[in-house]
Coordinates of C-alpha atoms and ligand atoms in Angstrom, one line a residue:
M1 CA 183.8 -158.4 2.9
G2 CA 186.6 -159.3 5.3
Q3 CA 186.8 -159.9 9.1
N4 CA 183.4 -159.3 10.9
T5 CA 182.2 -157.0 13.6
P6 CA 179.0 -158.5 15.2
A7 CA 177.0 -155.5 14.0
Q8 CA 177.6 -156.4 10.4
K9 CA 175.9 -159.7 10.9
I10 CA 172.6 -158.5 12.2
G11 CA 169.9 -158.4 9.6
D12 CA 172.4 -158.9 6.9
V13 CA 170.5 -161.6 5.2
N14 CA 172.1 -161.5 1.8
S15 CA 175.4 -162.8 3.1
L16 CA 177.2 -165.8 4.6
T17 CA 178.8 -165.7 7.9
V18 CA 181.9 -167.8 7.8
T19 CA 183.8 -168.9 10.9
D20 CA 187.4 -170.0 10.3
N21 CA 187.9 -172.7 12.9
R22 CA 191.6 -172.4 12.5
T23 CA 191.5 -168.8 13.9
G24 CA 188.1 -168.3 15.4
K25 CA 187.7 -165.3 13.2
Q26 CA 184.4 -164.6 11.4
Y27 CA 183.9 -163.2 7.9
T28 CA 181.0 -161.9 6.0
V29 CA 180.7 -163.0 2.4
P30 CA 178.1 -161.3 0.3
I31 CA 175.4 -163.3 -1.6
S32 CA 174.3 -161.9 -4.9
R33 CA 171.8 -163.7 -7.1
N34 CA 172.3 -166.7 -5.0
S35 CA 176.1 -166.8 -5.5
I36 CA 179.2 -165.9 -3.6
P37 CA 182.3 -164.4 -5.1
A38 CA 185.2 -166.9 -4.7
T39 CA 187.6 -164.0 -4.3
A40 CA 185.9 -163.1 -1.0
F41 CA 187.5 -166.3 0.4
K42 CA 191.0 -165.0 -0.4
A43 CA 190.6 -162.7 2.7
I44 CA 190.4 -165.7 4.9
K45 CA 194.0 -166.3 6.0
A46 CA 195.5 -168.4 8.8
P47 CA 199.0 -169.0 10.1
K48 CA 200.6 -172.1 8.5
G49 CA 199.5 -175.1 10.4
P50 CA 201.6 -178.1 11.4
K51 CA 200.2 -180.2 8.5
D52 CA 200.4 -177.4 5.9
R53 CA 203.0 -177.3 3.3
D54 CA 204.6 -174.1 2.0
E55 CA 202.8 -174.8 -1.4
D56 CA 199.5 -174.7 0.4
E57 CA 200.0 -170.9 0.7
T58 CA 197.9 -170.9 3.9
E59 CA 198.9 -167.4 4.8
K60 CA 197.9 -166.0 1.4
G61 CA 194.2 -166.7 1.7
L62 CA 191.7 -169.6 1.1
R63 CA 191.3 -171.0 -2.3
I64 CA 188.1 -172.6 -3.8
S65 CA 188.6 -176.1 -5.2
D66 CA 186.2 -177.1 -7.8
K67 CA 187.6 -179.8 -10.1
G68 CA 185.4 -180.0 -13.3
F69 CA 183.5 -176.8 -12.5
L70 CA 180.8 -178.6 -10.7
N71 CA 179.4 -175.6 -8.9
T72 CA 181.4 -172.6 -10.3
A73 CA 179.6 -169.8 -12.3
V74 CA 182.3 -168.5 -14.6
I75 CA 180.2 -165.7 -16.1
E76 CA 177.0 -163.6 -15.8
S77 CA 175.1 -164.4 -18.9
R78 CA 171.9 -163.1 -20.6
I79 CA 171.8 -165.9 -23.3
T80 CA 170.5 -169.2 -22.3
Y81 CA 168.7 -170.6 -19.2
I82 CA 168.4 -174.3 -18.2
D83 CA 166.5 -175.6 -15.2
G84 CA 167.8 -179.1 -15.2
D85 CA 165.3 -180.4 -12.6
A86 CA 162.3 -179.0 -14.4
G87 CA 163.6 -179.9 -17.9
V88 CA 163.5 -176.2 -19.1
L89 CA 165.6 -174.6 -21.8
R90 CA 165.2 -171.0 -23.0
Y91 CA 167.0 -168.9 -25.4
R92 CA 166.9 -165.2 -24.2
G93 CA 163.8 -166.1 -22.3
Y94 CA 162.0 -167.9 -25.1
P95 CA 161.1 -171.6 -24.4
I96 CA 162.9 -174.0 -26.8
E97 CA 159.6 -175.7 -27.7
Q98 CA 158.2 -172.4 -29.0
L99 CA 161.4 -171.7 -31.0
A100 CA 161.5 -175.1 -32.6
E101 CA 157.8 -174.9 -33.5
Q102 CA 157.6 -171.3 -34.8
S103 CA 161.2 -169.9 -35.4
N104 CA 163.9 -170.9 -37.9
F105 CA 167.6 -171.4 -37.3
L106 CA 168.9 -168.1 -38.5
E107 CA 166.2 -166.2 -36.6
S108 CA 167.0 -168.1 -33.4
A109 CA 170.7 -167.3 -34.2
Y110 CA 169.9 -163.6 -34.3
L111 CA 168.0 -163.9 -31.1
L112 CA 170.9 -165.7 -29.3
I113 CA 173.5 -163.4 -30.5
Y114 CA 171.7 -160.0 -30.3
G115 CA 169.2 -160.6 -27.6
S116 CA 165.8 -160.1 -29.2
L117 CA 163.7 -161.5 -32.1
P118 CA 164.4 -159.6 -35.3
S119 CA 162.0 -157.5 -37.2
K120 CA 161.2 -158.5 -40.8
T121 CA 164.0 -156.1 -42.1
Q122 CA 166.4 -157.0 -39.5
Y123 CA 166.0 -160.7 -40.2
S124 CA 166.4 -160.3 -43.9
T125 CA 169.5 -158.2 -43.6
F126 CA 171.0 -160.8 -41.2
E127 CA 170.0 -163.7 -43.4
N128 CA 171.5 -162.0 -46.4
E129 CA 174.7 -161.2 -44.8
V130 CA 175.1 -164.7 -43.4
L131 CA 174.3 -166.4 -46.7
L132 CA 176.4 -163.9 -48.7
H133 CA 179.5 -164.8 -46.6
G134 CA 179.1 -168.5 -47.3
V135 CA 181.3 -168.5 -50.3
M136 CA 184.9 -169.7 -49.5
H137 CA 188.1 -168.6 -51.1
A138 CA 189.2 -170.6 -54.2
D139 CA 192.4 -171.8 -52.6
A140 CA 190.5 -173.5 -49.7
A141 CA 190.1 -176.3 -52.2
G142 CA 193.8 -177.0 -52.0
F143 CA 193.6 -176.8 -48.2
F144 CA 191.0 -179.5 -47.9
R145 CA 192.7 -181.7 -50.6
A146 CA 195.9 -181.5 -48.5
F147 CA 194.4 -183.9 -46.0
R148 CA 194.9 -187.6 -46.0
Y149 CA 192.2 -189.6 -47.8
D150 CA 190.8 -190.9 -44.6
A151 CA 191.0 -187.7 -42.5
H152 CA 188.2 -187.4 -39.9
P153 CA 185.9 -184.5 -40.9
M154 CA 186.3 -183.0 -37.5
A155 CA 190.1 -182.8 -37.9
M156 CA 189.4 -181.0 -41.1
L157 CA 186.8 -178.6 -39.7
T158 CA 188.9 -177.6 -36.6
S159 CA 191.9 -176.9 -38.8
A160 CA 189.7 -175.1 -41.3
Y161 CA 188.5 -172.5 -38.8
A162 CA 192.1 -171.7 -37.8
Y163 CA 193.0 -171.5 -41.5
L164 CA 190.1 -169.3 -42.2
G165 CA 191.3 -166.8 -39.6
S166 CA 194.5 -166.3 -41.6
Y167 CA 192.6 -164.5 -44.3
Y168 CA 191.3 -161.7 -42.2
R169 CA 194.2 -159.5 -40.8
E170 CA 191.5 -156.9 -39.8
A171 CA 189.8 -159.4 -37.6
N172 CA 193.0 -160.1 -35.6
P173 CA 193.6 -158.4 -32.3
S174 CA 197.1 -159.7 -32.2
L175 CA 197.9 -157.8 -35.4
E176 CA 195.4 -154.8 -35.1
G177 CA 195.4 -154.0 -31.4
Q178 CA 194.0 -155.8 -28.5
A179 CA 191.0 -153.5 -28.0
L180 CA 189.8 -154.4 -31.6
Y181 CA 186.6 -155.9 -30.3
T182 CA 186.4 -154.7 -26.7
K183 CA 186.1 -151.1 -27.9
G184 CA 182.7 -152.1 -28.9
A185 CA 181.6 -152.1 -25.3
K186 CA 182.0 -148.3 -25.3
G187 CA 179.8 -148.1 -28.4
D188 CA 182.6 -147.8 -31.0
E189 CA 180.7 -148.5 -34.2
A190 CA 183.7 -149.5 -36.3
A191 CA 184.5 -152.2 -33.7
L192 CA 180.9 -153.4 -33.6
R193 CA 180.8 -153.4 -37.5
N194 CA 184.1 -155.5 -37.5
M195 CA 182.8 -157.9 -35.0
D196 CA 179.5 -158.4 -36.8
K197 CA 181.3 -159.0 -40.1
Q198 CA 183.2 -161.9 -38.5
I199 CA 180.0 -163.3 -37.0
Y200 CA 178.4 -163.3 -40.5
R201 CA 181.5 -164.9 -42.0
I202 CA 181.8 -167.6 -39.3
I203 CA 178.2 -168.7 -39.5
G204 CA 178.0 -168.3 -43.2
K205 CA 181.1 -170.4 -43.9
A206 CA 180.1 -173.1 -41.3
T207 CA 178.0 -175.0 -43.8
T208 CA 180.5 -174.4 -46.6
L209 CA 183.5 -175.7 -44.6
A210 CA 181.4 -178.7 -43.3
A211 CA 180.2 -179.6 -46.8
M212 CA 183.8 -179.3 -48.1
A213 CA 185.0 -181.7 -45.4
Y214 CA 182.2 -184.1 -46.5
R215 CA 182.8 -183.9 -50.3
V216 CA 186.6 -184.1 -50.2
R217 CA 186.4 -187.7 -49.0
Q218 CA 184.1 -188.6 -51.8
G219 CA 186.4 -187.2 -54.4
R220 CA 183.7 -184.7 -55.5
E221 CA 184.1 -181.1 -56.6
F222 CA 183.2 -178.5 -54.1
V223 CA 180.0 -176.6 -54.5
T224 CA 179.6 -172.9 -54.3
P225 CA 176.8 -172.1 -51.8
P226 CA 173.6 -171.5 -53.8
T227 CA 171.4 -168.4 -53.6
G228 CA 167.8 -168.4 -52.8
L229 CA 167.8 -171.3 -50.3
S230 CA 167.5 -171.3 -46.5
Y231 CA 170.6 -171.9 -44.4
A232 CA 169.7 -175.6 -43.9
A233 CA 168.7 -176.1 -47.6
S234 CA 171.9 -174.4 -48.8
F235 CA 173.9 -177.0 -46.6
L236 CA 172.0 -179.9 -48.0
Y237 CA 172.5 -178.6 -51.5
Q238 CA 176.3 -178.1 -51.0
L239 CA 176.4 -181.8 -49.7
D240 CA 174.4 -183.2 -52.4
H241 CA 174.5 -181.3 -55.5
L242 CA 176.2 -183.4 -58.2
S243 CA 176.5 -181.8 -61.6
P244 CA 175.7 -178.6 -63.7
S245 CA 172.7 -180.4 -65.1
D246 CA 171.4 -180.9 -61.5
A247 CA 171.4 -177.1 -60.8
N248 CA 167.6 -177.2 -60.0
Y249 CA 168.1 -179.8 -57.3
R250 CA 166.3 -178.8 -54.2
P251 CA 166.6 -180.7 -50.9
H252 CA 163.4 -182.3 -49.7
P253 CA 161.5 -179.8 -47.6
V254 CA 160.7 -182.2 -44.8
L255 CA 164.4 -182.9 -44.4
E256 CA 165.4 -179.3 -44.7
R257 CA 162.9 -178.4 -41.9
A258 CA 164.1 -181.3 -39.8
L259 CA 167.7 -180.2 -40.1
D260 CA 166.7 -176.6 -39.3
I261 CA 165.0 -177.7 -36.2
L262 CA 167.9 -179.8 -35.1
F263 CA 170.1 -176.8 -35.7
I264 CA 167.8 -174.7 -33.4
L265 CA 168.0 -177.3 -30.8
H266 CA 171.9 -177.5 -30.9
A267 CA 172.6 -173.8 -31.2
D268 CA 173.3 -173.2 -27.6
H269 CA 173.4 -174.9 -24.2
E270 CA 175.0 -172.3 -21.9
M271 CA 178.3 -173.4 -20.2
N272 CA 178.9 -176.7 -21.9
A273 CA 182.5 -177.8 -22.5
S274 CA 183.0 -176.3 -26.0
S275 CA 181.4 -172.9 -25.1
T276 CA 183.5 -172.7 -22.1
T277 CA 186.6 -173.5 -24.2
V278 CA 185.7 -170.7 -26.7
L279 CA 185.4 -168.2 -23.7
Q280 CA 188.5 -169.4 -22.1
T281 CA 190.4 -169.2 -25.4
G282 CA 188.7 -165.9 -26.3
S283 CA 189.6 -164.4 -22.9
S284 CA 193.1 -164.0 -24.1
L285 CA 191.6 -161.6 -26.8
V286 CA 192.7 -163.9 -29.5
D287 CA 190.8 -163.7 -32.9
P288 CA 187.4 -165.3 -33.0
Y289 CA 188.5 -167.9 -35.7
S290 CA 191.1 -169.3 -33.3
A291 CA 188.5 -169.4 -30.5
V292 CA 186.0 -171.2 -32.7
A293 CA 188.7 -173.8 -33.8
A294 CA 189.3 -174.4 -30.0
G295 CA 185.6 -174.9 -29.5
C296 CA 185.6 -177.4 -32.4
A297 CA 188.4 -179.3 -30.7
S298 CA 186.6 -179.5 -27.5
L299 CA 183.3 -180.6 -29.0
Y300 CA 185.1 -183.4 -30.9
G301 CA 185.6 -185.2 -27.6
P302 CA 183.4 -188.3 -26.9
L303 CA 182.1 -186.9 -23.7
H304 CA 180.6 -184.0 -25.6
G305 CA 180.0 -184.2 -29.4
G306 CA 180.4 -187.9 -29.7
A307 CA 177.5 -189.2 -27.8
N308 CA 175.0 -189.6 -30.6
E309 CA 177.5 -191.6 -32.4
A310 CA 177.9 -193.7 -29.3
V311 CA 174.1 -194.2 -29.3
I312 CA 174.2 -195.6 -32.8
R313 CA 177.2 -198.0 -32.1
M314 CA 175.3 -199.1 -28.9
L315 CA 172.2 -199.8 -30.8
I316 CA 174.1 -201.8 -33.5
S317 CA 175.7 -203.9 -30.7
I318 CA 172.4 -204.7 -29.1
G319 CA 171.1 -205.8 -32.5
S320 CA 167.4 -206.4 -31.8
P321 CA 164.7 -205.6 -29.2
D322 CA 165.1 -209.1 -27.8
N323 CA 168.5 -208.3 -26.5
V324 CA 167.5 -205.1 -24.7
P325 CA 166.9 -206.8 -21.2
A326 CA 170.4 -208.5 -21.3
F327 CA 171.9 -205.1 -22.2
L328 CA 170.1 -203.3 -19.4
A329 CA 171.4 -206.0 -17.0
A330 CA 174.9 -205.4 -18.2
V331 CA 174.4 -201.6 -17.7
K332 CA 173.2 -202.2 -14.1
K333 CA 176.2 -204.3 -13.5
R334 CA 178.3 -201.4 -14.8
E335 CA 179.8 -203.4 -17.6
K336 CA 178.1 -201.0 -20.0
V337 CA 176.8 -197.5 -20.3
L338 CA 173.4 -196.6 -21.7
S339 CA 174.4 -193.8 -24.2
G340 CA 171.9 -191.1 -24.7
F341 CA 170.7 -191.3 -21.1
G342 CA 171.7 -189.0 -18.2
H343 CA 172.9 -185.4 -18.2
R344 CA 175.1 -183.3 -15.9
V345 CA 172.4 -180.6 -15.8
Y346 CA 169.0 -182.3 -16.6
K347 CA 167.7 -184.5 -13.9
T348 CA 164.6 -185.2 -15.8
S349 CA 164.0 -185.6 -19.6
D350 CA 166.0 -183.3 -21.7
P351 CA 163.3 -181.0 -23.3
R352 CA 164.9 -181.3 -26.6
S353 CA 164.5 -185.0 -26.7
F354 CA 160.7 -184.7 -26.9
I355 CA 161.0 -182.3 -30.0
I356 CA 163.5 -184.6 -31.6
R357 CA 161.4 -187.6 -31.2
K358 CA 158.7 -185.9 -33.2
V359 CA 161.1 -184.7 -35.8
A360 CA 162.3 -188.3 -36.1
D361 CA 158.8 -189.6 -37.0
E362 CA 158.6 -186.9 -39.7
V363 CA 161.9 -187.8 -41.2
F364 CA 161.2 -191.5 -41.1
A365 CA 158.0 -190.9 -43.0
V366 CA 160.3 -189.6 -45.8
T367 CA 163.3 -191.8 -45.6
G368 CA 161.8 -195.0 -44.2
K369 CA 162.1 -196.2 -40.7
D370 CA 165.7 -196.7 -39.5
E371 CA 166.3 -200.4 -38.8
L372 CA 167.5 -199.5 -35.4
L373 CA 164.3 -197.7 -34.4
D374 CA 162.6 -200.7 -32.9
T375 CA 165.6 -201.6 -30.7
A376 CA 165.9 -197.9 -29.7
M377 CA 162.1 -197.8 -28.8
A378 CA 162.4 -201.0 -26.7
L379 CA 165.5 -199.8 -24.9
H380 CA 163.9 -196.3 -24.3
D381 CA 160.6 -197.8 -22.9
A382 CA 162.4 -200.4 -20.7
A383 CA 164.9 -197.8 -19.3
I384 CA 162.4 -195.1 -18.4
K385 CA 160.5 -197.6 -16.2
D386 CA 163.5 -199.2 -14.7
E387 CA 164.2 -198.5 -11.0
Y388 CA 168.0 -198.2 -11.7
F389 CA 167.5 -195.3 -14.1
V390 CA 164.4 -193.8 -12.2
S391 CA 166.1 -193.7 -8.9
R392 CA 169.3 -191.9 -10.4
K393 CA 167.2 -189.5 -12.5
L394 CA 168.6 -190.7 -15.7
A395 CA 166.3 -189.8 -18.6
P396 CA 166.8 -189.6 -22.3
N397 CA 168.9 -186.8 -23.6
V398 CA 169.0 -185.0 -27.0
D399 CA 171.6 -187.6 -28.3
F400 CA 169.3 -190.6 -27.9
W401 CA 167.3 -189.7 -31.0
S402 CA 169.4 -187.3 -33.0
G403 CA 171.8 -190.0 -34.3
L404 CA 168.9 -192.0 -35.6
I405 CA 167.7 -189.1 -37.6
Y406 CA 171.1 -188.3 -39.1
R407 CA 171.5 -192.0 -40.0
A408 CA 168.2 -192.1 -41.7
M409 CA 169.2 -188.9 -43.6
G410 CA 172.3 -190.8 -44.8
F411 CA 175.0 -189.1 -42.9
P412 CA 178.0 -191.2 -42.0
L413 CA 178.6 -191.7 -38.3
D414 CA 181.8 -189.6 -38.1
F415 CA 179.9 -186.7 -39.6
F416 CA 177.6 -186.4 -36.6
P417 CA 179.9 -184.0 -34.6
V418 CA 180.1 -181.8 -37.6
L419 CA 176.4 -181.6 -37.7
F420 CA 176.7 -180.4 -34.0
V421 CA 179.4 -177.8 -34.7
V422 CA 177.5 -176.1 -37.6
P423 CA 174.7 -174.8 -35.3
R424 CA 176.8 -174.6 -32.1
V425 CA 179.0 -172.0 -33.8
V426 CA 176.2 -169.6 -33.1
G427 CA 176.2 -170.2 -29.3
W428 CA 179.9 -169.8 -29.2
L429 CA 179.7 -166.5 -31.1
A430 CA 176.9 -165.4 -28.8
H431 CA 179.0 -166.0 -25.7
W432 CA 182.1 -164.6 -27.3
R433 CA 180.3 -161.4 -28.3
Q434 CA 178.8 -161.0 -24.9
M435 CA 182.2 -161.3 -23.4
M436 CA 183.9 -158.8 -25.7
L437 CA 181.2 -156.4 -25.0
S438 CA 181.2 -156.8 -21.3
P439 CA 181.0 -153.3 -19.7
D440 CA 183.6 -154.4 -17.1
G441 CA 186.1 -155.4 -19.8
V442 CA 187.5 -158.8 -20.4
K443 CA 189.6 -160.6 -17.7
I444 CA 191.8 -163.4 -18.9
W445 CA 190.5 -166.7 -17.6
R446 CA 193.4 -167.9 -15.5
P447 CA 192.1 -170.4 -12.9
R448 CA 194.2 -171.5 -9.8
Q449 CA 195.4 -175.0 -8.9
I450 CA 196.1 -176.8 -5.7
Y451 CA 199.7 -177.9 -6.0
V452 CA 200.2 -181.4 -4.6
G453 CA 203.5 -182.1 -6.3
A454 CA 207.0 -182.4 -4.9
E455 CA 208.4 -179.8 -2.5
K456 CA 211.5 -177.9 -3.5
R457 CA 214.4 -180.3 -4.2
D458 CA 217.9 -179.9 -5.5
Y459 CA 219.1 -181.0 -9.0
V460 CA 220.8 -184.4 -9.0
P461 CA 223.7 -184.9 -11.6
V462 CA 222.9 -187.8 -14.0
D463 CA 225.4 -190.3 -12.6
A464 CA 224.2 -189.8 -9.1
R465 CA 220.5 -190.4 -9.8
E466 CA 218.3 -193.4 -8.8
P467 CA 216.2 -194.0 -11.9
V468 CA 212.4 -193.7 -11.3
D469 CA 210.7 -196.4 -13.5
G470 CA 207.3 -197.9 -14.0
P471 CA 203.9 -197.3 -15.7
M472 CA 203.1 -193.5 -15.7
M473 CA 206.4 -192.8 -14.1
S474 CA 208.6 -192.8 -17.2
P475 CA 208.0 -192.8 -20.9
S476 CA 206.5 -195.9 -22.5
V477 CA 208.6 -198.1 -24.8
V478 CA 206.7 -198.0 -28.1
P479 CA 207.3 -200.5 -30.9
H480 CA 208.9 -198.7 -33.8
S481 CA 209.7 -200.8 -36.9
G482 CA 210.5 -197.9 -39.1
V483 CA 208.8 -199.8 -42.0
T484 CA 205.4 -199.7 -43.6
K485 CA 202.6 -201.8 -42.1
R486 CA 202.8 -204.4 -44.9
R487 CA 206.6 -204.8 -44.5
N488 CA 206.0 -204.9 -40.8
I489 CA 203.8 -208.0 -41.2
S490 CA 206.2 -209.8 -43.6
E491 CA 209.6 -208.8 -42.2
I492 CA 209.2 -208.2 -38.6
K493 CA 206.2 -210.2 -37.3
S494 CA 207.4 -213.4 -39.1
K495 CA 210.6 -213.2 -37.1
L496 CA 208.8 -212.9 -33.8
Ligands
COA501 C1 176.1 -187.3 -19.3 C2 176.8 -187.9 -18.1 C3 178.4 -187.9 -18.5 C4 176.5 -187.1 -16.9 O1 177.4 -187.5 -16.0 P1 177.3 -187.0 -14.4 O2 176.5 -185.8 -14.3 O3 178.7 -187.0 -13.9 O4 176.5 -188.2 -13.7 P2 177.0 -189.2 -12.8 O5 178.2 -189.9 -13.4 O6 177.2 -188.6 -11.4 O7 175.8 -190.3 -12.6 C5 175.1 -190.5 -11.5 C6 174.8 -192.0 -11.4 O8 174.2 -192.4 -12.6 C7 174.9 -193.4 -13.3 N1 174.9 -193.1 -14.7 C8 174.9 -191.9 -15.2 N2 174.7 -191.9 -16.5 C9 174.5 -193.3 -16.9 C10 174.3 -194.0 -18.1 N3 174.1 -193.3 -19.2 N4 174.2 -195.3 -18.0 C11 174.3 -196.0 -16.8 N5 174.5 -195.4 -15.7 C12 174.6 -194.0 -15.6 C13 176.3 -193.3 -12.7 O9 177.1 -194.5 -12.9 C14 176.0 -192.9 -11.3 O10 175.7 -194.1 -10.6 P3 176.1 -194.2 -9.1 O11 175.5 -193.0 -8.4 O12 175.4 -195.5 -8.6 O13 177.6 -194.2 -9.0 C15 176.4 -189.4 -18.0 O14 175.0 -189.4 -17.7 C16 176.8 -190.3 -19.2 O15 177.8 -190.7 -19.4 N6 175.7 -190.5 -20.0 C17 175.9 -191.3 -21.3 C18 176.6 -190.5 -22.4 C19 175.7 -189.3 -22.9 O16 174.6 -189.7 -23.4 N7 176.2 -188.1 -23.1 C20 175.5 -187.1 -23.7 C21 175.1 -186.0 -22.8 S1 174.2 -184.8 -23.6

């Protein structure tokens, strides 16, 4: 790396030759696995040009600008591979179709986290550990009951993970030493055991916390996770078990398997927003509970975990198959968005959407067909043939069908992101563990910025200032009555 001599260039195929036209100097940048190190560009320096500001730091080396991480690889990973053009998704090399058909969620979780499919004994030990760790502390009931009656379940779940971390001093590098987990990279068995224990706890309690967030809004008692059921069945049991006389309740096997498959499909998707958030947060060596809470917060956003809910709201607004042409016309005029179509990575059908379509039929055979299905089918069939979508490579993604399944199974719309978090916790932990055990150690994720703000200026005393006003330039004026909504209606609005 660095400034070139001509000899370096010849035959050096796995490299870039970069000419800095500001200085005429040439540099060689190595290419490894079809990627270049961004730090190599830091060696490319030039004297400050006439248009450069001090803040551009021209003499300190070139920076790489990539807003929204459109083409920046932030890790080397062995976990999940996606080929967006070919519609390929593999966990640790295994095609998602094979896992959905032949594996189950906890086996796929083992695969994602530890790298290979477990033996029978390895699987049963892992399953036992995860299910054993499902039980929550008794005082968590008070925690959930402290939320307002109409709290969103994602607000509860996000807080619940941070709350959960407060129980385990031994899991916290801020309290027990910053190498608590990274020591595992050198084979420290106690560190690895400690790490795995937190993994069992976080996966085991994912269903319990989600079920508690569900039941508290219904004013129902919480359910201790049952024994002898699969992970998905245990979750359904905790959601739906009603009374001691109902102890033999068993979730419907078709719905249990459908949920298990949905969990497999949602377990990981490489560097999506929430996994990146977990890694960014985890890179400060914070405890995994805080990192998972951060992941929950990221997933809650409408551009990430909210898309399947948006599909249902879109289908309700369309109303019937007859209205599909008018809706598509509005999409093409950019008045509407076709939720459930398009993907940042997939430029053909999301491979998960085919699997989910099949699962949907199996679920509907039990629950009855969702009333929105005909509209969904008409919309799907029209869009995949439409030039607008074909030319932009916009195809159905996983969210197009998943919401219909959740709705048919009776889940409320605002619970959909929770059903995404429960399995995605596995992907987050797989990435977090891989990072903690990195042989090169953990570097804190501290990106750079291009500063375009004000240059140095001197403080102006208040009496000498020209006020800066206007939208986005100063704080908004917000109505503030200081009374309840009802008093507001009678006492304030009536006077307006
Ligand atoms: C997922 C998504 C955010 C990807 O965005 P992206 O990679 O930035 O794609 P772009 O915004 O560059 O889209 C390329 C073109 O297709 C259009 N487009 C993308 N998704 C579209 C959609 N769902 N409906 C209508 N037009 C869409 C864009 O307007 C753009 O058109 P243009 O080139 O004429 O300006 C986007 O496809 C989307 O909003 N989809 C709907 C929401 C959704 O289903 N999200 C879940 C993803 S799993």
